[in-house]
Coordinates of C-alpha atoms in Angstrom, one line a residue:
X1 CA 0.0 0.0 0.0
X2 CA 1.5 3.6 -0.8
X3 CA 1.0 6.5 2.0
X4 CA 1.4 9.8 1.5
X5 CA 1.0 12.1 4.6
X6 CA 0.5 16.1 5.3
X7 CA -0.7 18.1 7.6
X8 CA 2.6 17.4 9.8
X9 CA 5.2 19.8 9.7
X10 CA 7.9 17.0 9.3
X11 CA 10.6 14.0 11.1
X12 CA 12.4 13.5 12.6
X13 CA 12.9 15.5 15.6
X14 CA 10.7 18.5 15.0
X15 CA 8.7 20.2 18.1
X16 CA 4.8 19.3 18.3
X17 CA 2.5 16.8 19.0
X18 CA 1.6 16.1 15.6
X19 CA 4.8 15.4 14.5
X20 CA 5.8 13.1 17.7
X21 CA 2.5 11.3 16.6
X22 CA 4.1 11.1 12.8
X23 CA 7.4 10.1 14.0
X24 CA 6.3 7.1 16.2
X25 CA 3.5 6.0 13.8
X26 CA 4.6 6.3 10.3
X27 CA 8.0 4.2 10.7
X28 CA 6.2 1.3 12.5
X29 CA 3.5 1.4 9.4
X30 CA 6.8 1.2 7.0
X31 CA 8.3 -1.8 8.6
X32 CA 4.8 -3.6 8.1
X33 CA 5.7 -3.1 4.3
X34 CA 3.9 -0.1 2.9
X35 CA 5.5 2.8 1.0
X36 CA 5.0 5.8 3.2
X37 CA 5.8 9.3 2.0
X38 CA 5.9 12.4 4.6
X39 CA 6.1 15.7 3.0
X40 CA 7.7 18.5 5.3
X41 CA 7.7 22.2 6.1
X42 CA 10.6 23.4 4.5
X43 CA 11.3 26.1 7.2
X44 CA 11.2 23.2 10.2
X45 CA 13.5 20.7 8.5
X46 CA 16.7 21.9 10.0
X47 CA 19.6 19.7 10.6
X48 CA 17.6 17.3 8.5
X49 CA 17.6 19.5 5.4
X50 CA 18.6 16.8 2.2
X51 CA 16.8 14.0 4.4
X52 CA 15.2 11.6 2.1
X53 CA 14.5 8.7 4.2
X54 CA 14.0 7.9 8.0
X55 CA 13.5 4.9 9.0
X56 CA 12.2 3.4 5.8
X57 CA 9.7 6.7 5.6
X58 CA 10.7 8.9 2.5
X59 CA 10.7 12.0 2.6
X60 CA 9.9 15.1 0.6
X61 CA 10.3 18.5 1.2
X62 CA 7.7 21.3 0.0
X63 CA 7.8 24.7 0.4
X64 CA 5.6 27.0 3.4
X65 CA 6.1 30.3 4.0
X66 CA 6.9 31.4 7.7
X67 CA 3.8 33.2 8.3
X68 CA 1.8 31.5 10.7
X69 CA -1.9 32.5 9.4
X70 CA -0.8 31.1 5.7
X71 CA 1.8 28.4 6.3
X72 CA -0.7 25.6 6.7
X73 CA -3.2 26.6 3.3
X74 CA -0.4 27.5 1.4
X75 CA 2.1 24.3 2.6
X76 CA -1.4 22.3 2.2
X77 CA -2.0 23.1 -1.3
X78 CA 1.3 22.4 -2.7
X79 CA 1.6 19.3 -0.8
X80 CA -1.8 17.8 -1.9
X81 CA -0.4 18.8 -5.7
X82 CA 2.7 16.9 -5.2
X83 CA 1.1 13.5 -3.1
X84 CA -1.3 13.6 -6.7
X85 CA 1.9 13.5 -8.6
X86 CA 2.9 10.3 -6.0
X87 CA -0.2 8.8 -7.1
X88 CA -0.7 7.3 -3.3
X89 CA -3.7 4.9 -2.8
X90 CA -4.0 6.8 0.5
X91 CA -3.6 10.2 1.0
X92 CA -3.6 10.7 5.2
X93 CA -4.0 14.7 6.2
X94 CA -3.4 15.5 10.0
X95 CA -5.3 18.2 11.7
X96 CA -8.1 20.9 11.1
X97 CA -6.4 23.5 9.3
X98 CA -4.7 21.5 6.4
X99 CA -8.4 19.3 6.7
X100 CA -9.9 22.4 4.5
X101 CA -8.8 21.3 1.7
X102 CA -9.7 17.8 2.1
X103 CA -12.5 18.6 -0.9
X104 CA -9.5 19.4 -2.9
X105 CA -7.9 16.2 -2.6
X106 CA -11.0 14.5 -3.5
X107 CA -11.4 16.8 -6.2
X108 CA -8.0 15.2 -7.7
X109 CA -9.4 12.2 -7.0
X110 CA -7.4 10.7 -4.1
X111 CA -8.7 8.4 -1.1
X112 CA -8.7 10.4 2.6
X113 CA -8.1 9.5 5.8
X114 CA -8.3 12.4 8.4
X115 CA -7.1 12.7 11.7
X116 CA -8.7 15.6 13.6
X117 CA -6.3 15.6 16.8
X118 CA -8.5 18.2 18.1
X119 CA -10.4 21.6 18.3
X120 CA -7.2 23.9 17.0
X121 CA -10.0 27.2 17.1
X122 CA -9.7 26.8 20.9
X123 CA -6.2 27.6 21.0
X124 CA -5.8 31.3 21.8
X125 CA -3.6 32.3 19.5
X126 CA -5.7 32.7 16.3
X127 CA -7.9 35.3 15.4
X128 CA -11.9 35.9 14.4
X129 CA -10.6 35.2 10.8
X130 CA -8.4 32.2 11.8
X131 CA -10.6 30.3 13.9
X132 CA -13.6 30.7 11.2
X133 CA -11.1 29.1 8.7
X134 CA -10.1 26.1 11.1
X135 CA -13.9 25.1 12.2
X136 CA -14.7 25.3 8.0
X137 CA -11.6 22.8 8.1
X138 CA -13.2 20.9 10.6
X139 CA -16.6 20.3 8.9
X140 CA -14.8 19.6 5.3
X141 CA -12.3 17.2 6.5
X142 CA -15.5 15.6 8.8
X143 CA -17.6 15.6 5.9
X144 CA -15.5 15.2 3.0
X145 CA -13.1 12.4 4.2
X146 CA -13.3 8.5 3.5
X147 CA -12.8 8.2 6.8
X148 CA -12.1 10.0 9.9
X149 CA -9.7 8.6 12.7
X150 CA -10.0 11.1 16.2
X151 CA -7.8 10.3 19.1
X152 CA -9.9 11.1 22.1
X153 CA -13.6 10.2 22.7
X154 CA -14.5 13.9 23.3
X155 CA -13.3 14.5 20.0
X156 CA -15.6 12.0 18.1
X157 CA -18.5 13.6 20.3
X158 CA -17.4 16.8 19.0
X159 CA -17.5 15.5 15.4
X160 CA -21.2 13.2 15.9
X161 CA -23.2 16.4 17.5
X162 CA -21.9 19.0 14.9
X163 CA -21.7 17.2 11.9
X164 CA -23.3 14.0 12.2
X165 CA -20.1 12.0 11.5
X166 CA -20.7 9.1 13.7
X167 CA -18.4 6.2 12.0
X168 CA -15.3 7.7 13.3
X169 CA -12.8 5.7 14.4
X170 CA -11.0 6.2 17.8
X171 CA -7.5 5.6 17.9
X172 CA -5.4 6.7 20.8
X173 CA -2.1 9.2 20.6
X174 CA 0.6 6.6 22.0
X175 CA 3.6 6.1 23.9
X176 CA 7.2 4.2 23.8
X177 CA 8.6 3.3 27.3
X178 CA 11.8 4.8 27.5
X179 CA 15.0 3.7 28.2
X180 CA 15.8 5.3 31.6
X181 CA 18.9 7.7 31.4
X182 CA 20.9 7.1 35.2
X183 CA 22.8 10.0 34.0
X184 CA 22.6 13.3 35.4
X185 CA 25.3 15.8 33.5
X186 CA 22.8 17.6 31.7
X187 CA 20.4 18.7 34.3
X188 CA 23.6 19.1 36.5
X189 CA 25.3 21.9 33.6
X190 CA 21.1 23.0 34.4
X191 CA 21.7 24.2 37.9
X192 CA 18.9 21.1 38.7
X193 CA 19.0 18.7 41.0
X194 CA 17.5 14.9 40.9
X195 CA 13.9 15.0 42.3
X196 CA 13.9 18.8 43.5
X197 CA 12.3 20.5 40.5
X198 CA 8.9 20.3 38.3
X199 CA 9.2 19.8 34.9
X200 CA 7.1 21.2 31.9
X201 CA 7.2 20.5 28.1
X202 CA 5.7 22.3 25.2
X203 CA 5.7 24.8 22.7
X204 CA 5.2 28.5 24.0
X205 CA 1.8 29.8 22.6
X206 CA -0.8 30.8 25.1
X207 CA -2.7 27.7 25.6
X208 CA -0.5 25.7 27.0
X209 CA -0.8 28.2 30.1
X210 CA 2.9 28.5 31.6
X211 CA 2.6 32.0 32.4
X212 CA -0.1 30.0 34.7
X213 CA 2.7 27.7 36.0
X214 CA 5.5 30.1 36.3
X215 CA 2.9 32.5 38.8
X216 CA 1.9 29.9 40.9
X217 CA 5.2 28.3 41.1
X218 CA 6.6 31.7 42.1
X219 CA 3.6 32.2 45.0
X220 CA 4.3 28.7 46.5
X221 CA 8.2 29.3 46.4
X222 CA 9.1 25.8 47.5
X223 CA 12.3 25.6 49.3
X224 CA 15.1 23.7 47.6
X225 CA 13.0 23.4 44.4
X226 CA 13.1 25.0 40.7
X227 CA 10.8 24.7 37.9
X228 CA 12.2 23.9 34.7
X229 CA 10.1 24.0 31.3
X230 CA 11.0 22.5 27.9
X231 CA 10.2 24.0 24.6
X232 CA 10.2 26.8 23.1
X233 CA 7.8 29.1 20.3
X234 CA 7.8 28.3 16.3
X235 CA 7.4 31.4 15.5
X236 CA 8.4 34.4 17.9
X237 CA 5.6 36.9 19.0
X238 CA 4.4 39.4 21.8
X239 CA 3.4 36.0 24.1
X240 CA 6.6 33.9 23.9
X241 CA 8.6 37.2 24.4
X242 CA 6.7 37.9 27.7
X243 CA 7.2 34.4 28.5
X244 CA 10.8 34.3 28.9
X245 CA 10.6 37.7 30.8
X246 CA 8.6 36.1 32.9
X247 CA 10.6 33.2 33.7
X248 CA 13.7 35.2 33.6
X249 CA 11.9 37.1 36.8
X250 CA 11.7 33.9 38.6
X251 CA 14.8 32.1 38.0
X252 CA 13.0 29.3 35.8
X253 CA 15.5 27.1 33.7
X254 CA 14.5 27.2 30.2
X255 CA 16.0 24.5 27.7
X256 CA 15.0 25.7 24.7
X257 CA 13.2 22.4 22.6
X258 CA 15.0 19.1 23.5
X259 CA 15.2 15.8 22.8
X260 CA 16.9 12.1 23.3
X261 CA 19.0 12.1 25.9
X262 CA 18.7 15.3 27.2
X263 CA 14.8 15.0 27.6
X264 CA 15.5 11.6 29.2
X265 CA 17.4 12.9 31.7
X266 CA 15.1 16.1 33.0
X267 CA 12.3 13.7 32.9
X268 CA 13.3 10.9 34.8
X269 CA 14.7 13.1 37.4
X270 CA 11.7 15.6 37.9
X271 CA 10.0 15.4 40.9
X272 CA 6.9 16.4 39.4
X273 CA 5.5 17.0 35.9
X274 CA 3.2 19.5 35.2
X275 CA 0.9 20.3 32.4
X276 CA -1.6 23.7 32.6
X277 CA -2.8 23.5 29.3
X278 CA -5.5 24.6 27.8
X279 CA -6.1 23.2 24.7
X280 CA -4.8 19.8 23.8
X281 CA -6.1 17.0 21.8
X282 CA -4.7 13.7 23.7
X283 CA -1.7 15.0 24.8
X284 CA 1.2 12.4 23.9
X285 CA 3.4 14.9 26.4
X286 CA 1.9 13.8 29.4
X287 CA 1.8 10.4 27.9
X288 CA 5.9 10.7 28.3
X289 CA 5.6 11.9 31.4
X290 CA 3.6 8.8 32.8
X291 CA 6.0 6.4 30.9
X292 CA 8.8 8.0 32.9
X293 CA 6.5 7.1 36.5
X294 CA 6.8 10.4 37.3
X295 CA 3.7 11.6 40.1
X296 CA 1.2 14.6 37.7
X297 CA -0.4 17.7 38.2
X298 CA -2.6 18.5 35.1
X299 CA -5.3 21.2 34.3
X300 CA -9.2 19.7 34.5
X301 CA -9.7 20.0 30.8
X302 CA -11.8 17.1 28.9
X303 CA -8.5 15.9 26.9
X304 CA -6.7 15.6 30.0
X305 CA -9.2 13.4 32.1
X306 CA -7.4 10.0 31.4
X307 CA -8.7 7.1 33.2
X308 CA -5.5 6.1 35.0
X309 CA -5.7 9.2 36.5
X310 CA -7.1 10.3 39.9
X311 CA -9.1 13.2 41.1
X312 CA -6.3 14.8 43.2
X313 CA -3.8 14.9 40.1
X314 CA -6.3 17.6 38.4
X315 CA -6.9 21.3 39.3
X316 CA -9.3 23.9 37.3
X317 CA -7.9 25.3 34.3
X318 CA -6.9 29.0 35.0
X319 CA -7.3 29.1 38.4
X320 CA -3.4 30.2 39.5
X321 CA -4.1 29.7 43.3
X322 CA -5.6 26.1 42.6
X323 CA -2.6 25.1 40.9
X324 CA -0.1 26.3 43.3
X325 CA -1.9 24.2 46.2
X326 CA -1.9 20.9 44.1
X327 CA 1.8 21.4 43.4
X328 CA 2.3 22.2 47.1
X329 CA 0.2 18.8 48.2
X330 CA 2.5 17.2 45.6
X331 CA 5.9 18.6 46.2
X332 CA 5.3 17.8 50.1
X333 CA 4.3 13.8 49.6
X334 CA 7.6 13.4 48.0
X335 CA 8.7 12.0 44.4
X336 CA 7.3 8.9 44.2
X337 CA 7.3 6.7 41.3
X338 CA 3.9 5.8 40.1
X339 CA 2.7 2.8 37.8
X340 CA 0.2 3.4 35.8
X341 CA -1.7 0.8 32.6
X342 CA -0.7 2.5 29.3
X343 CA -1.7 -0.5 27.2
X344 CA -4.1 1.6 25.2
X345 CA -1.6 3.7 24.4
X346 CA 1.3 1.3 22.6
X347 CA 2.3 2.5 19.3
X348 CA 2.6 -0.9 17.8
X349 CA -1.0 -1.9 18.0
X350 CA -1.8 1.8 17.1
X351 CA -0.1 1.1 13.8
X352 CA -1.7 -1.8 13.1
X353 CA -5.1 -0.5 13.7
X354 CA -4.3 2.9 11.3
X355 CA -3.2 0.5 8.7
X356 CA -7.0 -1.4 9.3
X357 CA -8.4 1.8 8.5
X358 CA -6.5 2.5 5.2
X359 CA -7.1 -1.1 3.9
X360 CA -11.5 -0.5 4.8
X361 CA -11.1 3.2 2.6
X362 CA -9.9 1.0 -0.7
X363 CA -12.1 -2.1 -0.1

């Protein structure tokens, strides 16, 4: 079977949930046998600029501008053009925005999946303009796909009650147990210290609520603790800036976007992990987190409420003084490791059941 996937903004080792998912999935579905084609955001590419394979997944680079309200149209119409040229039997697009022009691709007369890895016009960043473009994405890609794959249940709610779409298929975000780093050189050169800080990963755009973090952090000033946060903004603005004042004002250790090793060893030594967010779609970052055992403090949002998750690990979204007293509770029990069932969540089965779909769309 030949795969060609957008939407992403490319592998290997570029910042985003979307392209974690693409990275763990789209190998796995290679090594099965299939012919799988990613094509990348030539501004994210990087180091890997030249790339044309990873891990048996070709890949192709396209151009996008670096303007953040046309990247994803502009990126999505040239990249549709080209997977025509591939002549795929199964053109996969990721996410709402580049799910506008899923007419388009039918138009040239290729077979969709769609994975709607959630509501992006929620996210605070985008305009009037932007978020009437990304809930039309929404409905076209619901409407207009073969078939839809969603990665929470809240999500194929979402897509039932508004547009009637009510043969999606639920397949989770997923998860690799790590190998556990016994090093500690990297969060040493960090000024951290094993088990005495609180760790947060993600990119910095308003949603994922660290200015949140960073106040109520600051007001609970635990002693002989720091609160270190991974990731950093794709494209600089007024909020990132502030950001980095902010934790500039409190002594917060920023690492800039990480990975490998260097994530290994600030998330196996955190105390405590911490995500405010609010906005996610199944967030494969706390999914890391809970691979690591480490003890969670997450905002109350409907993508966060995972089953192997308790009541006291949650606090209301926004609500700074909440926050602080559930890392306080936390911080004082101690960093203990906790076990918790991922075996909804293994990326291996999660392949298997993506490829399922694909073979239903041509039959």
């Amino acid at each position: 079977m030949k795969i060609v996937v957008i939407g992403t903004r490319g592998i290997p080792e570029i910042q985003g949930g979307v392209e974690t998912h693409c990275q763990q999935l789209y190998p796995r579905i290679a090594a099965m046998g299939h012919d799988v084609t990613i094509v990348r955001r030539t501004p994210y590419v990087g180091a890997s600029k030249g790339m044309k394979e990873f891990k048996g997944v070709h890949l192709v680079d396209v151009y996008a501008p670096r303007k953040k309200s046309i990247e994803a149209i502009v990126h999505t119409t040239l990249a549709m053009l080209k997977a025509r040229s591939l002549n795929p039997d199964v053109l996969h697009v990721h996410a709402i925005g580049p799910g506008l022009l899923v007419p388009f691709a039918r138009l040239l007369g290729m077979k969709v999946v769609s994975t709607n890895h959630g509501p992006d016009y929620d996210r605070q960043k985008w305009g009037r303009l932007a978020k009437f473009v990304l809930k039309t994405g929404e409905r076209l890609s619901a409407k207009g796909s073969n078939k839809v794959i969603v990665i929470s249940q809240v999500i194929a709610d979402i897509l039932s009650t508004k547009y009637g779409r009510k043969d999606t298929e639920l397949i989770y975000n997923g998860v690799e147990i790590p190998n556990l780093s016994t090093d500690t050189d990297y969060i040493e050169r960090l000024g951290l210290k094993p088990n005495r800080y609180v760790v947060a990963v993600g990119r910095f755009v308003e949603e994922k609520g660290f200015h949140d973090l960073i106040r109520a952090f600051a007001s609970l000033a635990p002693e002989g603790y720091k609160l270190a946060i991974a990731g950093d903004a794709d494209h600089e603005d007024g909020y990132s800036r502030s950001l980095k004042q902010l934790a500039a004002e409190y002594g917060v250790v920023l690492t800039g976007f990480i990975r490998g090793e260097k994530m290994r060893q600030l998330m196996n030594n955190a105390s405590l992990f911490c995500l405010p967010s609010y906005h996610e779609g199944l967030p494969i970052v706390l999914l890391e987190a809970m691979s690591y055992a480490r003890d969670v403090a997450v905002s109350d949002i409907p993508a966060n409420r995972l089953p192997v998750l308790s009541p006291d690990d949650y606090y209301p979204v926004g609500n700074v003084e909440a926050l602080a007293s559930l890392l306080g509770r936390k911080l004082k029990a101690g960093a203990t490791p906790r076990k918790y069932d991922l075996s909804n969540y293994d990326w291996d089965n999660i392949a298997r059941q993506t490829v399922e779909v694909y073979r239903r769309v041509l039959t």
